[in-house]
Amino acid sequence: MSKYLLDKFLYTVDRDQDLVERYREDPVGTVEWWEAEYANRILNCVDDERSTWLAFEEAEREALRTHDYPALFAMGAHPFLTLTLFIAMFERDHEGLGFQLEYARRLAHVEMPYPDIST
Amino acid sequence: MAELVAVIASTHHPFYYRASTSTGEDRPPFADEWVRKVEAFRETLTKARPDVLVMVGSDHFHQLWLDNMPQFLVGKAPFYDANWANEEREFGLPRMVLKGQEDLSAYVLREGLDAGFDLAFSNELRIDHSITCPIITLRPEADLPIVPVYTNIFAPPLPQPKRFVQLGRTIRELIESWPSDQRVAVIGTGHLSLELGGPRQFGPHGPDPEFDRKAVEWIAGGDIEQCLAEVSLESLHLPGNATHGFMDFMLMMGVAGDGRKADYVDTYDLFHTMEAYFTWYPEGGAR
């Protein structure tokens, strides 16, 4: 499991409005591009000083490709990051708090304790 | 020495700004009462006549990230730009610039380190809604210099609850020993029960009204002992998955003092979360 990398995807996409739109419209292509080009960037370093070891596991890649936020929750992705990004992408398709309430409903099966979000 | 003139603990609800400024059909039905309560709360700060604000909050994965995550961080800069693109997008928050009180930041860092807190620091800190929400509610002129103090309530492993209380006590000692004639208020924001990105989010009330009732009792009564006896890093998962933000209220109880009853208490039961407002006057009564 690479919860850190899941969180890094959610964080870096959320803070770039162009990437938010790109991920909404083309999740498969965006995840492939991000893993190849972005996953190993250290955010406070120049591009030449990259990490060499970060990669998704297939289940993580698939959850991101399919916008499957219940799966991300189950994997221990940080719920604040997931919620913030998915609101940015999909709140516009619903009235009022409709998306937030649908989000809660899709997680209604979850029992305590919730998945560990430690990285 | 500096004088601690007010200690204020509050929730930081990012929807307040939009609710309070919206008009006509866009104005939610709970806005008028919310504004009334916030304006009454604001008066508790105004009448303390502070010169400087020490602002306790928590970065929500804006500038602080998992590759370099401090537990407690003090800003030391002449200015702080504020609010982030995703807060403009989701909450409609405005961009702001606040002045910094650098000499107090330097004092808190030096003396805090020597008092046993290995505080991180930042010389260029863009602050987020955990600090700007109380500026908007309590000091909308945004005219006073600040010292931002960030705590990690967000990215485990977190410090223990007792550490938040201890830091609060230390912040008070440092302010009261700061060689200055300034009048200082400490304002800290956190949460009662809160769920974000989970099945209990955005319900008609906070996710755990019973926790909220007890939490308000602990804070209002200054009951640090009972609060520490009932609250742990593990137990805070139960009222809602973002309830660790309550530890910033515990920090503020540490600033206010053991057994010190709040001089002003108000709450407002909203959808999603309960609002809670507390003010203490260390010398008793506003002057």
Coordinates of C-alpha atoms in Angstrom, one line a residue:
Chain A
M1 CA 0.0 0.0 0.0
S2 CA 1.2 3.5 -0.8
K3 CA -1.2 5.7 1.1
Y4 CA 1.4 8.5 0.9
L5 CA 1.3 8.4 -2.9
L6 CA -2.5 8.3 -3.0
D7 CA -2.5 11.4 -0.8
K8 CA 0.1 13.0 -3.0
F9 CA -2.0 12.5 -6.1
L10 CA -5.1 14.0 -4.4
Y11 CA -3.1 16.9 -3.0
T12 CA -1.2 17.9 -6.2
V13 CA -4.3 17.6 -8.4
D14 CA -6.5 19.5 -6.1
R15 CA -4.2 22.5 -5.9
D16 CA -4.0 22.9 -9.7
Q17 CA -7.3 23.8 -11.3
D18 CA -6.2 22.7 -14.7
L19 CA -5.4 19.3 -13.3
V20 CA -8.7 19.2 -11.5
E21 CA -10.5 19.6 -14.8
R22 CA -8.2 17.2 -16.6
Y23 CA -8.8 14.5 -13.9
R24 CA -12.5 15.1 -14.1
E25 CA -12.6 14.7 -17.9
D26 CA -9.9 12.0 -18.4
P27 CA -9.2 10.1 -15.2
V28 CA -7.4 7.2 -17.0
G29 CA -5.1 9.5 -19.0
T30 CA -4.4 11.8 -16.0
V31 CA -3.5 9.0 -13.6
E32 CA -1.1 7.5 -16.2
W33 CA 0.5 10.9 -16.9
W34 CA 0.7 11.7 -13.2
E35 CA 2.4 8.5 -12.2
A36 CA 4.9 8.8 -15.0
E37 CA 5.7 12.5 -14.7
Y38 CA 4.7 13.6 -11.2
A39 CA 4.7 10.8 -8.7
N40 CA 8.5 11.1 -8.0
R41 CA 8.7 14.9 -7.8
I42 CA 9.7 16.1 -4.4
L43 CA 7.5 19.2 -4.2
N44 CA 10.1 21.5 -2.7
C45 CA 13.0 20.4 -5.0
V46 CA 14.0 21.2 -8.5
D47 CA 12.9 18.6 -11.1
D48 CA 16.4 17.0 -11.4
E49 CA 16.3 16.0 -7.8
R50 CA 13.6 13.5 -7.9
S51 CA 12.8 10.4 -6.0
T52 CA 13.2 7.0 -7.8
W53 CA 10.9 4.6 -6.0
L54 CA 7.3 5.8 -5.8
A55 CA 4.6 3.9 -7.7
F56 CA 1.0 2.9 -7.2
E57 CA -0.2 -0.6 -6.6
E58 CA -2.7 -1.7 -9.2
A59 CA -5.7 -1.5 -6.9
E60 CA -4.8 2.1 -6.1
R61 CA -4.3 3.0 -9.8
E62 CA -7.7 1.5 -10.6
A63 CA -9.5 3.4 -7.8
L64 CA -8.0 6.6 -9.1
R65 CA -8.8 5.8 -12.7
T66 CA -12.4 5.1 -11.9
H67 CA -13.0 8.0 -9.5
D68 CA -13.9 5.4 -6.9
Y69 CA -13.8 7.4 -3.7
P70 CA -15.3 4.7 -1.5
A71 CA -12.4 2.5 -2.5
L72 CA -10.0 5.4 -1.7
F73 CA -11.6 5.7 1.7
A74 CA -11.2 1.9 2.3
M75 CA -7.5 2.1 1.3
G76 CA -6.9 4.8 3.9
A77 CA -6.4 7.8 1.6
H78 CA -6.8 11.0 3.7
P79 CA -10.6 11.7 3.7
F80 CA -10.1 15.5 3.7
L81 CA -8.0 15.3 0.5
T82 CA -10.4 13.0 -1.2
L83 CA -13.5 15.0 -0.2
T84 CA -12.0 18.4 -1.2
L85 CA -10.9 17.2 -4.7
F86 CA -14.1 15.3 -5.4
I87 CA -16.2 18.3 -4.4
A88 CA -14.1 20.4 -6.8
M89 CA -14.9 18.0 -9.6
F90 CA -18.5 17.0 -9.0
E91 CA -20.3 19.4 -6.7
R92 CA -21.3 21.3 -9.9
D93 CA -23.3 18.4 -11.1
H94 CA -25.7 18.5 -8.1
E95 CA -28.0 20.9 -6.3
G96 CA -26.9 22.4 -3.0
L97 CA -25.3 19.7 -0.8
G98 CA -26.5 16.9 -3.1
F99 CA -23.0 15.7 -3.9
Q100 CA -21.8 15.8 -0.3
L101 CA -24.9 13.8 0.8
E102 CA -24.5 11.3 -2.0
Y103 CA -20.9 10.9 -0.9
A104 CA -22.0 10.1 2.6
R105 CA -24.6 7.6 1.3
R106 CA -22.0 5.8 -0.8
L107 CA -19.9 5.3 2.4
A108 CA -22.9 4.3 4.6
H109 CA -21.7 0.7 4.8
V110 CA -18.5 1.8 6.6
E111 CA -18.2 0.7 10.2
M112 CA -16.0 1.9 13.0
P113 CA -13.1 1.8 13.2
Y114 CA -12.4 3.5 9.9
P115 CA -9.4 2.6 7.9
D116 CA -6.1 3.9 9.2
I117 CA -5.0 7.0 7.4
S118 CA -1.4 7.1 8.9
T119 CA 1.2 7.4 6.2
Chain B
M1 CA 5.4 43.0 30.6
A2 CA 2.8 42.3 28.0
E3 CA -0.7 41.8 29.2
L4 CA -2.9 38.9 28.2
V5 CA -6.3 40.6 27.8
A6 CA -8.5 37.9 26.2
V7 CA -8.4 34.2 25.5
I8 CA -10.8 33.1 22.8
A9 CA -11.7 29.7 21.5
S10 CA -13.9 29.2 18.6
T11 CA -14.9 26.8 15.9
H12 CA -13.8 27.9 12.4
H13 CA -16.7 27.4 10.0
P14 CA -15.6 28.2 6.4
F15 CA -19.1 28.7 5.3
Y16 CA -19.7 31.7 7.6
Y17 CA -18.2 34.3 5.2
R18 CA -20.5 33.2 2.3
A19 CA -23.6 32.8 4.5
S20 CA -23.1 36.2 6.1
T21 CA -22.5 38.1 2.9
S22 CA -25.1 36.5 0.7
T23 CA -28.4 38.2 0.0
G24 CA -31.8 37.5 -1.4
E25 CA -32.6 33.9 -2.4
D26 CA -28.9 33.0 -1.9
R27 CA -29.0 33.8 1.8
P28 CA -29.6 30.6 3.9
P29 CA -32.3 30.7 6.6
F30 CA -29.8 30.3 9.4
A31 CA -27.6 33.2 8.3
D32 CA -29.3 36.1 10.3
E33 CA -29.1 34.3 13.6
W34 CA -25.5 33.2 12.9
V35 CA -24.5 36.8 12.2
R36 CA -26.2 38.0 15.4
K37 CA -24.2 35.4 17.4
V38 CA -20.9 36.2 15.7
E39 CA -21.3 39.9 16.2
A40 CA -22.0 39.4 19.9
F41 CA -18.9 37.2 20.1
R42 CA -16.9 39.8 18.2
E43 CA -17.8 42.3 20.9
T44 CA -16.0 40.2 23.5
L45 CA -12.7 40.7 21.7
T46 CA -13.3 44.3 20.8
K47 CA -13.9 45.4 24.4
A48 CA -10.6 43.8 25.4
R49 CA -8.8 46.3 23.1
P50 CA -6.0 44.0 22.0
D51 CA -2.9 45.3 20.1
V52 CA -1.6 41.9 19.0
L53 CA -3.3 38.6 18.2
V54 CA -1.7 35.2 18.7
M55 CA -3.7 32.9 16.4
V56 CA -3.8 29.2 16.9
G57 CA -5.0 27.0 14.0
S58 CA -4.1 24.2 11.8
D59 CA -3.0 24.1 8.2
H60 CA -5.3 21.9 6.1
F61 CA -2.7 20.4 3.7
H62 CA -2.0 23.8 2.2
Q63 CA 1.6 24.8 2.8
L64 CA 2.4 21.9 5.1
W65 CA 2.7 18.6 3.4
L66 CA 3.5 15.0 4.3
D67 CA 7.1 15.2 3.0
N68 CA 8.0 17.7 5.8
M69 CA 5.3 17.8 8.5
P70 CA 5.9 19.8 11.7
Q71 CA 3.8 19.1 14.8
F72 CA 3.8 22.6 16.2
L73 CA 5.0 25.6 14.0
V74 CA 5.2 29.3 14.7
G75 CA 5.2 31.8 11.9
K76 CA 7.8 34.5 12.1
A77 CA 7.3 36.9 9.2
P78 CA 6.4 40.6 8.7
F79 CA 3.4 39.6 6.6
Y80 CA 1.1 36.7 6.0
D81 CA -0.8 36.2 2.8
A82 CA -3.9 34.2 3.4
N83 CA -6.4 31.8 2.0
W84 CA -5.8 29.3 -0.8
A85 CA -7.3 28.7 -4.2
N86 CA -9.3 25.7 -3.0
E87 CA -10.8 27.8 -0.2
E88 CA -11.8 30.5 -2.7
R89 CA -13.3 27.7 -4.9
E90 CA -15.2 25.8 -2.2
F91 CA -16.0 28.5 0.4
G92 CA -15.8 31.8 -1.5
L93 CA -13.2 33.1 1.0
P94 CA -11.4 36.3 0.0
R95 CA -7.6 36.7 -0.3
M96 CA -6.2 38.6 2.6
V97 CA -2.9 40.0 3.9
L98 CA -2.2 40.2 7.6
K99 CA 0.7 41.9 9.4
G100 CA 3.0 39.9 11.5
Q101 CA 4.3 40.7 15.0
E102 CA 7.8 39.4 14.4
D103 CA 9.3 40.3 17.8
L104 CA 6.7 38.3 19.6
S105 CA 7.2 35.4 17.1
A106 CA 10.9 35.5 17.9
Y107 CA 10.2 35.5 21.6
V108 CA 7.8 32.6 21.5
L109 CA 10.3 30.6 19.4
R110 CA 13.3 31.2 21.6
E111 CA 11.6 30.9 24.9
G112 CA 9.3 28.1 23.7
L113 CA 12.4 26.0 22.6
D114 CA 13.9 26.7 26.0
A115 CA 10.7 25.7 27.8
G116 CA 10.8 22.2 26.1
F117 CA 8.8 22.6 22.9
D118 CA 10.9 22.0 19.8
L119 CA 8.9 24.4 17.7
A120 CA 9.3 24.5 14.0
F121 CA 9.2 27.9 12.3
S122 CA 8.3 29.5 9.0
N123 CA 9.5 32.8 7.6
E124 CA 7.1 32.7 4.7
L125 CA 3.7 31.3 5.6
R126 CA 0.5 31.5 3.7
I127 CA -2.2 31.0 6.3
D128 CA -5.5 29.3 5.7
H129 CA -9.1 29.4 7.0
S130 CA -8.3 28.0 10.4
I131 CA -6.8 31.5 11.1
T132 CA -8.7 33.7 8.6
C133 CA -12.2 32.5 9.7
P134 CA -11.7 33.9 13.2
I135 CA -10.2 37.1 11.7
I136 CA -13.4 37.4 9.6
T137 CA -15.7 36.7 12.5
L138 CA -13.8 38.5 15.3
R139 CA -11.8 41.2 13.7
P140 CA -13.0 41.8 10.2
E141 CA -10.9 44.9 9.9
A142 CA -7.9 42.5 9.8
D143 CA -5.8 45.4 11.2
L144 CA -3.9 43.8 14.1
P145 CA -0.6 42.1 13.7
I146 CA -0.6 38.4 14.4
V147 CA 1.6 35.5 15.5
P148 CA 0.3 32.3 13.8
V149 CA 0.8 29.1 15.7
Y150 CA 0.0 25.9 13.7
T151 CA -0.7 22.6 15.3
N152 CA -0.9 19.2 13.6
I153 CA -4.4 17.8 14.2
F154 CA -4.6 16.4 10.7
A155 CA -1.8 14.1 9.7
P156 CA -1.0 11.2 12.0
P157 CA 1.1 10.5 14.1
L158 CA -0.3 13.4 16.1
P159 CA 0.9 14.8 19.5
Q160 CA -1.0 13.6 22.5
P161 CA -3.9 15.7 23.8
K162 CA -2.0 16.6 27.0
R163 CA 0.7 18.1 24.8
F164 CA -1.8 20.6 23.3
V165 CA -2.8 21.6 26.9
Q166 CA 0.8 21.9 27.9
L167 CA 1.6 24.1 24.8
G168 CA -1.4 26.3 25.7
R169 CA -0.1 26.8 29.3
T170 CA 3.4 27.6 27.9
I171 CA 2.0 30.1 25.3
R172 CA 0.3 31.9 28.2
E173 CA 3.5 32.0 30.3
L174 CA 5.5 33.3 27.3
I175 CA 3.0 36.1 26.6
E176 CA 2.9 37.2 30.2
S177 CA 6.7 37.3 30.3
W178 CA 7.2 39.1 27.0
P179 CA 9.0 42.3 27.7
S180 CA 6.5 44.6 26.0
D181 CA 3.7 46.9 26.8
Q182 CA 1.4 45.4 24.2
R183 CA -2.1 44.0 25.0
V184 CA -2.2 40.5 23.6
A185 CA -5.2 38.3 22.8
V186 CA -4.9 34.6 22.0
I187 CA -7.5 33.2 19.6
G188 CA -7.5 29.5 18.8
T189 CA -9.9 27.6 16.6
G190 CA -10.8 23.9 16.4
H191 CA -13.8 21.7 16.1
L192 CA -16.3 19.9 18.1
S193 CA -17.4 16.6 16.6
L194 CA -16.8 16.7 12.9
E195 CA -16.8 14.2 10.0
L196 CA -15.2 15.0 6.7
G197 CA -15.1 12.6 3.8
G198 CA -17.0 9.9 5.7
P199 CA -20.5 8.5 6.1
R200 CA -21.6 10.9 8.8
Q201 CA -20.6 14.1 7.0
F202 CA -23.1 17.0 6.3
G203 CA -25.9 15.6 8.5
P204 CA -28.5 17.9 10.0
H205 CA -26.4 18.3 13.1
G206 CA -22.8 17.5 14.1
P207 CA -22.1 13.8 14.0
D208 CA -22.1 13.4 17.7
P209 CA -24.3 15.8 19.7
E210 CA -23.5 14.0 22.9
F211 CA -19.8 14.6 22.5
D212 CA -20.5 18.2 21.6
R213 CA -22.5 18.7 24.8
K214 CA -19.7 17.3 27.0
A215 CA -17.1 19.2 25.1
V216 CA -18.9 22.5 25.6
E217 CA -19.2 21.7 29.3
W218 CA -15.5 20.9 29.6
I219 CA -14.4 24.1 27.8
A220 CA -17.0 26.4 29.5
G221 CA -16.0 25.0 33.0
G222 CA -12.2 24.9 32.3
D223 CA -12.4 21.3 33.2
I224 CA -9.0 20.2 31.8
E225 CA -8.7 17.3 34.1
Q226 CA -12.0 15.6 33.1
C227 CA -11.4 16.4 29.5
L228 CA -7.9 14.8 29.5
A229 CA -9.4 11.8 31.4
E230 CA -12.0 11.2 28.7
V231 CA -10.2 12.2 25.5
S232 CA -7.4 10.3 23.8
L233 CA -6.1 10.1 20.3
E234 CA -8.0 6.9 19.9
S235 CA -11.3 8.1 21.5
L236 CA -11.4 11.2 19.2
H237 CA -12.1 8.9 16.2
L238 CA -15.5 8.0 17.6
P239 CA -17.3 11.3 17.5
G240 CA -16.3 11.9 13.8
N241 CA -13.2 11.3 11.7
A242 CA -12.1 15.0 11.9
T243 CA -12.7 15.5 15.6
H244 CA -9.0 15.6 16.4
G245 CA -9.4 19.3 15.7
F246 CA -10.9 19.4 19.2
M247 CA -7.3 19.3 20.5
D248 CA -6.9 23.0 19.5
F249 CA -9.8 23.7 22.0
M250 CA -7.8 21.8 24.6
L251 CA -4.8 24.0 23.8
M252 CA -7.0 27.0 24.4
M253 CA -8.2 25.5 27.7
G254 CA -4.5 25.4 28.6
V255 CA -4.1 29.1 27.8
A256 CA -7.2 30.0 29.8
G257 CA -6.1 28.0 32.9
D258 CA -7.1 25.0 34.9
G259 CA -10.6 25.4 36.4
R260 CA -11.0 28.7 34.8
K261 CA -14.7 29.1 33.7
A262 CA -15.3 30.9 30.5
D263 CA -16.7 34.4 30.8
Y264 CA -18.7 34.1 27.6
V265 CA -20.2 31.0 26.1
D266 CA -22.4 30.6 23.1
T267 CA -23.2 27.8 20.7
Y268 CA -25.2 27.4 17.5
D269 CA -26.4 24.1 16.2
L270 CA -25.9 24.1 12.5
F271 CA -26.0 21.4 9.9
H272 CA -22.8 19.4 9.6
T273 CA -21.3 20.8 12.9
M274 CA -22.0 22.7 16.0
E275 CA -20.6 26.2 16.3
A276 CA -19.1 27.1 19.7
Y277 CA -17.7 30.4 21.0
F278 CA -15.8 31.0 24.3
T279 CA -14.1 34.0 25.8
W280 CA -12.0 34.3 28.9
Y281 CA -10.7 37.5 30.5
P282 CA -7.7 36.5 32.5
E283 CA -8.0 39.4 34.9
G284 CA -11.8 38.9 35.2
G285 CA -14.2 41.0 33.2
A286 CA -13.3 43.1 30.2
R287 CA -11.6 46.4 30.8

